[in-house]
Amino acid sequence: MKAVLAVAVSAAVAGAMVATAPAANAMSSGEAFTGLDGPRGLAIGNGGKMVVAQADGTISKVIRNGPRRGKTVKIGKLGNTGLAPAVDIDRHGNVYALTTTGPRRSAAKLYVFKPGKARHMVADIGRYQKRHPDPFDLENNPGESNPYGVAALDSGGALVADAAGNDLLRVRPNGRIYTVAKVKPRVVKSPDLGEEGPPPGTRMPAEAVITSVTVGRDGAFYIGELRGFPGTVGTSQVWRIRPGARNAVCDPTHPRKGACKRFADGLTSVVDLGAGPANSIYALELSKKSWLAMESPEPVPGAEIGALIRLSRDRMVRHEIAKGRLVIPGGVEVNRRGSVFVTTPMFGPGRILRVR
């Protein structure tokens, strides 16, 4: 279950879902960049430089102005692991790219593309996780790794969210890694899993599955959960971690203690986070009905529709952006002026939509 995002939807199912995607001109902002293949990772750097990652491992700059608007310029390419890398840009224009788990040698690693230079592997995330097993593992594979989210740091290096390790790592520019925080499982109520599952409402532990990380405008680190099996709706959380923390524990039973505190609850299948103005956080949900509905052998109407939720600084106000318009969304990014962009869908022909 921890590697669920690498195989969340089969090609056939994804193709059927893509057919329901709204037309680009349906977006109220009127801005869309099309012609992408399985886009997921999305980043905006200084000066508005936009970078997107596609399913074959290609990392590209998106031209946003002039006669070639909407075209892409290739920055580099990583191995195809079946899912587009996560990307982010630091203040120097360096592009960090993170590959998920997979059979290729390039899998589960963090790379950097520096302007005018060849790509460089910064760190082997999979190797680190084997040496630092998850103490809260529920699946008898504590050394498993599926790095899924990345955030570049102004001080150098990057943060990595590992969906299999259920943790947040910090990678120094020299490749050294240390654990910032680990997230404990949460007891949830089981949905209706059919005759072979437990009765609906049965309480059972479920791993966090940390998919996403962003640095808030307040400088704190924020991480988001997909939620492991049974993927119960409304049980994904967003955590706020104090900068400088090491080996912090995010504990759902004591969510307001220590260096890691719960920022938001009641979300579903979070796959990315973005930091907005006024210390707001944007949480991107893969499916409002949970990833489990997407994997159901029987079609679940609306399972392909995700959501983008804006969480206010005080967590008291929530607002859904582009309601009903995001099909299997993969990544969200907010520029310095507060404009919000989403990649969708992350399987098959896709696009970047400006949703705010």
Short mmCIF file of C-alpha atoms in Angstrom, two decimals:
data_model
loop_
_atom_site.label_atom_id
_atom_site.label_comp_id
_atom_site.label_asym_id
_atom_site.label_seq_id
_atom_site.Cartn_x
_atom_site.Cartn_y
_atom_site.Cartn_z
CA MET A 1 0.00 0.00 0.00
CA LYS A 2 2.87 2.38 0.69
CA ALA A 3 3.85 2.45 -2.99
CA VAL A 4 0.24 2.88 -4.09
CA LEU A 5 0.85 6.11 -5.97
CA ALA A 6 3.17 4.43 -8.44
CA VAL A 7 0.40 2.08 -9.54
CA ALA A 8 -2.72 3.89 -8.41
CA VAL A 9 -4.58 3.72 -11.70
CA SER A 10 -4.12 1.35 -14.61
CA ALA A 11 -3.68 2.80 -18.08
CA ALA A 12 -7.11 1.64 -19.14
CA VAL A 13 -8.87 3.18 -16.17
CA ALA A 14 -6.86 6.37 -16.51
CA GLY A 15 -7.77 6.66 -20.16
CA ALA A 16 -11.45 6.41 -19.36
CA MET A 17 -11.12 9.06 -16.68
CA VAL A 18 -9.22 11.45 -18.93
CA ALA A 19 -12.17 11.50 -21.29
CA THR A 20 -14.17 13.29 -18.60
CA ALA A 21 -11.64 16.13 -18.25
CA PRO A 22 -13.09 19.62 -18.77
CA ALA A 23 -12.02 21.73 -21.73
CA ALA A 24 -9.16 24.11 -21.06
CA ASN A 25 -11.29 27.17 -21.75
CA ALA A 26 -13.70 26.08 -19.03
CA MET A 27 -11.35 27.46 -16.39
CA SER A 28 -12.42 30.83 -15.05
CA SER A 29 -8.86 32.18 -15.17
CA GLY A 30 -8.68 31.46 -18.90
CA GLU A 31 -5.09 30.15 -18.80
CA ALA A 32 -4.03 26.61 -19.70
CA PHE A 33 -0.93 24.93 -21.08
CA THR A 34 -1.79 21.72 -22.94
CA GLY A 35 -0.01 18.98 -24.88
CA LEU A 36 1.68 17.34 -21.89
CA ASP A 37 1.99 13.62 -21.19
CA GLY A 38 1.21 12.57 -17.63
CA PRO A 39 2.25 15.85 -15.97
CA ARG A 40 2.75 15.83 -12.22
CA GLY A 41 5.62 17.82 -10.72
CA LEU A 42 5.22 21.59 -11.08
CA ALA A 43 7.37 24.46 -9.82
CA ILE A 44 7.61 28.23 -10.24
CA GLY A 45 10.85 30.02 -9.44
CA ASN A 46 12.11 33.58 -9.31
CA GLY A 47 10.94 35.69 -12.23
CA GLY A 48 8.01 33.35 -12.86
CA LYS A 49 10.09 30.51 -14.35
CA MET A 50 7.76 27.51 -14.59
CA VAL A 51 9.02 23.93 -14.72
CA VAL A 52 6.95 20.78 -15.25
CA ALA A 53 7.78 17.06 -15.14
CA GLN A 54 6.12 14.48 -17.37
CA ALA A 55 5.57 10.73 -17.17
CA ASP A 56 8.58 9.75 -19.31
CA GLY A 57 10.90 11.57 -16.90
CA THR A 58 11.30 14.72 -19.01
CA ILE A 59 11.84 17.96 -17.07
CA SER A 60 10.92 21.07 -19.07
CA LYS A 61 10.59 24.82 -18.80
CA VAL A 62 7.19 26.16 -19.88
CA ILE A 63 7.25 29.27 -22.06
CA ARG A 64 4.57 31.54 -20.67
CA ASN A 65 4.83 34.61 -22.90
CA GLY A 66 5.35 35.56 -26.52
CA PRO A 67 4.55 33.72 -29.77
CA ARG A 68 5.76 30.37 -28.38
CA ARG A 69 3.55 30.62 -25.30
CA GLY A 70 2.62 27.18 -23.99
CA LYS A 71 5.57 25.41 -25.61
CA THR A 72 8.15 23.59 -23.52
CA VAL A 73 11.94 23.63 -23.57
CA LYS A 74 13.63 20.47 -22.30
CA ILE A 75 15.90 20.94 -19.30
CA GLY A 76 16.81 17.29 -18.90
CA LYS A 77 15.44 13.80 -18.48
CA LEU A 78 15.40 11.10 -15.82
CA GLY A 79 14.49 7.45 -16.16
CA ASN A 80 10.84 6.55 -16.63
CA THR A 81 9.55 5.05 -13.37
CA GLY A 82 5.92 5.11 -14.51
CA LEU A 83 5.11 8.36 -12.76
CA ALA A 84 6.41 11.85 -13.42
CA PRO A 85 9.06 13.14 -11.00
CA ALA A 86 8.38 15.80 -8.40
CA VAL A 87 10.22 19.08 -9.03
CA ASP A 88 11.07 22.36 -7.32
CA ILE A 89 13.28 25.39 -8.02
CA ASP A 90 15.57 27.13 -5.54
CA ARG A 91 16.36 30.84 -5.46
CA HIS A 92 19.42 30.32 -7.68
CA GLY A 93 17.38 28.72 -10.45
CA ASN A 94 18.56 25.17 -9.71
CA VAL A 95 15.88 22.58 -10.49
CA TYR A 96 15.56 19.67 -8.06
CA ALA A 97 13.88 16.53 -9.40
CA LEU A 98 12.82 13.53 -7.34
CA THR A 99 12.02 10.10 -8.78
CA THR A 100 9.59 7.69 -7.17
CA THR A 101 10.32 4.02 -6.58
CA GLY A 102 10.65 1.71 -9.57
CA PRO A 103 12.84 -0.83 -11.41
CA ARG A 104 15.25 1.69 -12.97
CA ARG A 105 18.58 2.68 -11.45
CA SER A 106 17.38 6.28 -11.43
CA ALA A 107 14.46 5.46 -9.10
CA ALA A 108 14.16 6.78 -5.53
CA LYS A 109 16.84 9.43 -6.02
CA LEU A 110 17.14 13.20 -5.82
CA TYR A 111 18.77 15.05 -8.72
CA VAL A 112 19.62 18.68 -9.44
CA PHE A 113 19.82 20.47 -12.78
CA LYS A 114 21.95 23.58 -12.49
CA PRO A 115 21.78 26.22 -15.25
CA GLY A 116 24.30 25.40 -17.95
CA LYS A 117 25.43 22.16 -16.32
CA ALA A 118 24.63 18.47 -16.62
CA ARG A 119 22.33 16.82 -14.11
CA HIS A 120 23.83 15.69 -10.83
CA MET A 121 22.55 13.04 -8.44
CA VAL A 122 22.40 14.61 -5.01
CA ALA A 123 21.21 11.69 -2.88
CA ASP A 124 20.02 8.09 -2.96
CA ILE A 125 16.83 8.23 -0.90
CA GLY A 126 16.13 4.51 -1.21
CA ARG A 127 19.52 3.61 0.25
CA TYR A 128 19.06 5.96 3.19
CA GLN A 129 15.66 4.50 4.03
CA LYS A 130 17.01 0.95 4.05
CA ARG A 131 19.48 2.05 6.71
CA HIS A 132 16.89 4.03 8.65
CA PRO A 133 13.76 1.82 8.76
CA ASP A 134 10.32 3.12 9.64
CA PRO A 135 9.69 2.36 13.35
CA PHE A 136 5.94 2.66 12.79
CA ASP A 137 5.70 0.34 9.77
CA LEU A 138 2.54 -1.79 9.53
CA GLU A 139 3.39 -3.82 6.43
CA ASN A 140 6.50 -5.78 7.45
CA ASN A 141 8.71 -3.76 5.11
CA PRO A 142 10.16 -0.97 7.26
CA GLY A 143 13.03 -0.19 4.88
CA GLU A 144 10.76 0.48 1.90
CA SER A 145 11.06 3.84 0.14
CA ASN A 146 8.82 5.72 -2.29
CA PRO A 147 10.00 9.36 -2.34
CA TYR A 148 7.13 11.42 -3.71
CA GLY A 149 7.37 15.13 -2.83
CA VAL A 150 10.22 17.66 -2.88
CA ALA A 151 10.72 21.26 -1.73
CA ALA A 152 13.89 23.22 -2.46
CA LEU A 153 15.35 25.25 0.41
CA ASP A 154 16.74 28.77 0.17
CA SER A 155 19.55 27.69 2.49
CA GLY A 156 20.54 24.95 0.05
CA GLY A 157 19.47 21.38 -0.54
CA ALA A 158 15.91 20.15 -0.33
CA LEU A 159 13.22 18.46 1.71
CA VAL A 160 11.91 15.06 0.59
CA ALA A 161 8.57 13.51 1.56
CA ASP A 162 8.71 9.72 1.43
CA ALA A 163 5.34 8.01 1.01
CA ALA A 164 6.66 4.59 2.00
CA GLY A 165 8.91 5.75 4.82
CA ASN A 166 6.13 7.92 6.27
CA ASP A 167 8.68 10.61 6.95
CA LEU A 168 10.23 13.92 5.95
CA LEU A 169 13.94 14.02 5.10
CA ARG A 170 16.34 16.91 4.67
CA VAL A 171 19.02 16.56 2.01
CA ARG A 172 22.06 18.83 2.29
CA PRO A 173 23.74 20.20 -0.86
CA ASN A 174 26.57 17.71 -0.28
CA GLY A 175 24.11 14.81 -0.32
CA ARG A 176 24.02 14.13 3.40
CA ILE A 177 20.56 13.19 4.66
CA TYR A 178 18.87 13.31 8.02
CA THR A 179 15.33 12.64 9.20
CA VAL A 180 13.31 15.73 10.06
CA ALA A 181 10.12 13.99 11.20
CA LYS A 182 8.29 10.68 11.16
CA VAL A 183 4.52 10.30 11.19
CA LYS A 184 2.75 7.67 13.22
CA PRO A 185 -0.18 5.62 11.87
CA ARG A 186 -3.71 6.69 12.70
CA VAL A 187 -6.67 4.56 13.76
CA VAL A 188 -9.50 5.03 11.26
CA LYS A 189 -12.91 3.55 10.64
CA SER A 190 -13.10 1.16 7.73
CA PRO A 191 -15.40 2.04 4.82
CA ASP A 192 -17.54 -0.62 3.17
CA LEU A 193 -14.99 -3.01 1.66
CA GLY A 194 -17.45 -5.63 0.54
CA GLU A 195 -17.93 -9.19 1.69
CA GLU A 196 -14.20 -9.87 2.05
CA GLY A 197 -13.56 -6.85 4.24
CA PRO A 198 -14.36 -6.10 7.86
CA PRO A 199 -17.76 -4.65 8.76
CA PRO A 200 -18.05 -0.94 7.89
CA GLY A 201 -16.99 1.20 10.82
CA THR A 202 -14.41 -1.29 12.10
CA ARG A 203 -11.52 0.59 13.72
CA MET A 204 -8.11 -0.23 12.24
CA PRO A 205 -4.65 1.38 12.01
CA ALA A 206 -3.62 3.02 8.75
CA GLU A 207 -0.25 4.46 7.79
CA ALA A 208 0.14 8.15 6.95
CA VAL A 209 1.72 7.80 3.45
CA ILE A 210 3.47 11.19 3.31
CA THR A 211 3.20 12.42 -0.28
CA SER A 212 3.84 16.13 -0.12
CA VAL A 213 5.93 18.91 1.35
CA THR A 214 6.09 22.67 1.03
CA VAL A 215 7.80 25.50 2.88
CA GLY A 216 5.21 27.96 4.15
CA ARG A 217 5.57 31.71 3.84
CA ASP A 218 6.22 31.56 7.60
CA GLY A 219 9.29 29.37 7.03
CA ALA A 220 7.76 26.25 8.60
CA PHE A 221 7.69 22.88 6.84
CA TYR A 222 4.28 21.46 5.93
CA ILE A 223 3.65 17.83 4.95
CA GLY A 224 0.49 16.11 3.69
CA GLU A 225 -0.86 12.56 3.90
CA LEU A 226 -2.51 10.28 1.37
CA ARG A 227 -3.59 7.83 4.13
CA GLY A 228 -2.85 4.12 3.80
CA PHE A 229 -5.31 1.28 3.50
CA PRO A 230 -8.27 1.47 3.84
CA GLY A 231 -7.94 5.07 2.63
CA THR A 232 -10.91 6.30 4.65
CA VAL A 233 -12.37 9.59 3.41
CA GLY A 234 -11.65 12.58 5.65
CA THR A 235 -8.68 11.05 7.51
CA SER A 236 -5.76 12.75 5.73
CA GLN A 237 -3.91 15.39 7.74
CA VAL A 238 -1.49 18.25 7.11
CA TRP A 239 1.32 18.69 9.64
CA ARG A 240 3.39 21.78 10.45
CA ILE A 241 6.99 21.10 11.45
CA ARG A 242 9.28 23.57 13.14
CA PRO A 243 12.36 24.46 11.02
CA GLY A 244 15.49 22.93 12.46
CA ALA A 245 13.64 19.89 13.83
CA ARG A 246 15.31 16.48 13.81
CA ASN A 247 13.63 13.14 14.43
CA ALA A 248 10.39 14.86 15.42
CA VAL A 249 7.33 12.64 15.78
CA CYS A 250 3.96 13.61 14.33
CA ASP A 251 1.46 11.82 16.54
CA PRO A 252 -2.30 11.79 15.71
CA THR A 253 -3.09 10.93 19.33
CA HIS A 254 -1.19 14.00 20.57
CA PRO A 255 -1.41 16.34 17.58
CA ARG A 256 -0.48 19.56 19.39
CA LYS A 257 2.71 18.44 21.13
CA GLY A 258 6.34 18.72 20.10
CA ALA A 259 8.05 20.11 17.00
CA CYS A 260 5.43 18.59 14.69
CA LYS A 261 1.86 19.79 15.15
CA ARG A 262 -1.28 19.08 13.18
CA PHE A 263 -2.19 22.00 10.94
CA ALA A 264 -5.34 20.55 9.33
CA ASP A 265 -7.51 17.43 9.41
CA GLY A 266 -10.52 16.09 7.53
CA LEU A 267 -8.85 15.94 4.11
CA THR A 268 -8.79 13.03 1.65
CA SER A 269 -5.94 11.49 -0.38
CA VAL A 270 -3.62 14.51 -0.39
CA VAL A 271 -0.95 14.30 -3.13
CA ASP A 272 0.59 17.79 -3.08
CA LEU A 273 0.80 21.01 -1.10
CA GLY A 274 1.41 24.62 -2.10
CA ALA A 275 2.23 27.66 0.04
CA GLY A 276 0.14 30.76 -0.58
CA PRO A 277 0.04 34.37 0.63
CA ALA A 278 -0.95 35.19 4.21
CA ASN A 279 0.52 31.84 5.31
CA SER A 280 -2.26 29.93 3.60
CA ILE A 281 -1.69 26.34 2.45
CA TYR A 282 -3.25 24.71 -0.62
CA ALA A 283 -3.91 20.98 -0.26
CA LEU A 284 -4.43 19.01 -3.48
CA GLU A 285 -6.56 15.86 -3.21
CA LEU A 286 -6.14 13.07 -5.76
CA SER A 287 -9.78 12.02 -5.36
CA LYS A 288 -12.50 13.40 -3.14
CA LYS A 289 -13.76 9.82 -2.79
CA SER A 290 -10.29 8.45 -1.89
CA TRP A 291 -7.66 6.60 -3.88
CA LEU A 292 -9.42 3.37 -2.91
CA ALA A 293 -12.47 4.35 -4.96
CA MET A 294 -10.19 4.88 -7.96
CA GLU A 295 -8.78 1.36 -7.58
CA SER A 296 -12.17 -0.29 -7.15
CA PRO A 297 -12.83 -3.12 -9.65
CA GLU A 298 -16.32 -1.70 -10.03
CA PRO A 299 -16.49 1.89 -11.40
CA VAL A 300 -17.27 4.46 -8.70
CA PRO A 301 -18.96 7.51 -10.23
CA GLY A 302 -16.92 10.64 -9.64
CA ALA A 303 -13.86 8.80 -8.29
CA GLU A 304 -11.65 10.61 -10.82
CA ILE A 305 -12.55 14.06 -9.48
CA GLY A 306 -10.03 15.57 -7.11
CA ALA A 307 -10.06 18.80 -5.15
CA LEU A 308 -7.91 21.78 -4.25
CA ILE A 309 -8.55 23.13 -0.75
CA ARG A 310 -7.22 26.47 0.47
CA LEU A 311 -6.52 26.37 4.21
CA SER A 312 -6.26 29.70 5.97
CA ARG A 313 -3.43 30.47 8.36
CA ASP A 314 -5.66 29.98 11.40
CA ARG A 315 -7.16 26.80 9.85
CA MET A 316 -10.63 28.16 10.48
CA VAL A 317 -11.47 28.91 6.83
CA ARG A 318 -11.46 26.36 4.03
CA HIS A 319 -12.31 27.09 0.44
CA GLU A 320 -12.41 24.66 -2.49
CA ILE A 321 -10.91 26.02 -5.71
CA ALA A 322 -12.10 24.94 -9.19
CA LYS A 323 -14.72 22.65 -7.69
CA GLY A 324 -15.47 19.59 -9.83
CA ARG A 325 -12.94 20.58 -12.50
CA LEU A 326 -9.80 18.73 -11.44
CA VAL A 327 -9.44 15.24 -12.91
CA ILE A 328 -6.75 13.05 -11.28
CA PRO A 329 -4.68 16.11 -10.34
CA GLY A 330 -0.99 15.63 -9.64
CA GLY A 331 0.68 18.86 -8.57
CA VAL A 332 -0.09 22.35 -7.32
CA GLU A 333 2.06 25.49 -7.30
CA VAL A 334 1.44 29.04 -6.10
CA ASN A 335 3.53 31.95 -7.37
CA ARG A 336 4.58 34.94 -5.28
CA ARG A 337 1.55 36.95 -6.39
CA GLY A 338 -0.88 34.23 -5.34
CA SER A 339 -1.78 32.76 -8.74
CA VAL A 340 -2.45 29.03 -8.44
CA PHE A 341 -1.63 26.34 -11.03
CA VAL A 342 -2.49 22.62 -11.10
CA THR A 343 -1.33 19.72 -13.30
CA THR A 344 -4.19 17.46 -14.42
CA PRO A 345 -4.62 14.60 -15.10
CA MET A 346 -1.37 12.94 -14.12
CA PHE A 347 -2.02 9.92 -16.36
CA GLY A 348 -2.30 10.29 -20.12
CA PRO A 349 -2.71 13.56 -22.07
CA GLY A 350 -2.58 16.41 -19.57
CA ARG A 351 -2.24 20.13 -19.00
CA ILE A 352 -1.37 22.86 -16.55
CA LEU A 353 -4.38 24.88 -15.47
CA ARG A 354 -4.38 28.24 -13.82
CA VAL A 355 -7.21 27.93 -11.34
CA ARG A 356 -6.85 31.19 -9.45
#
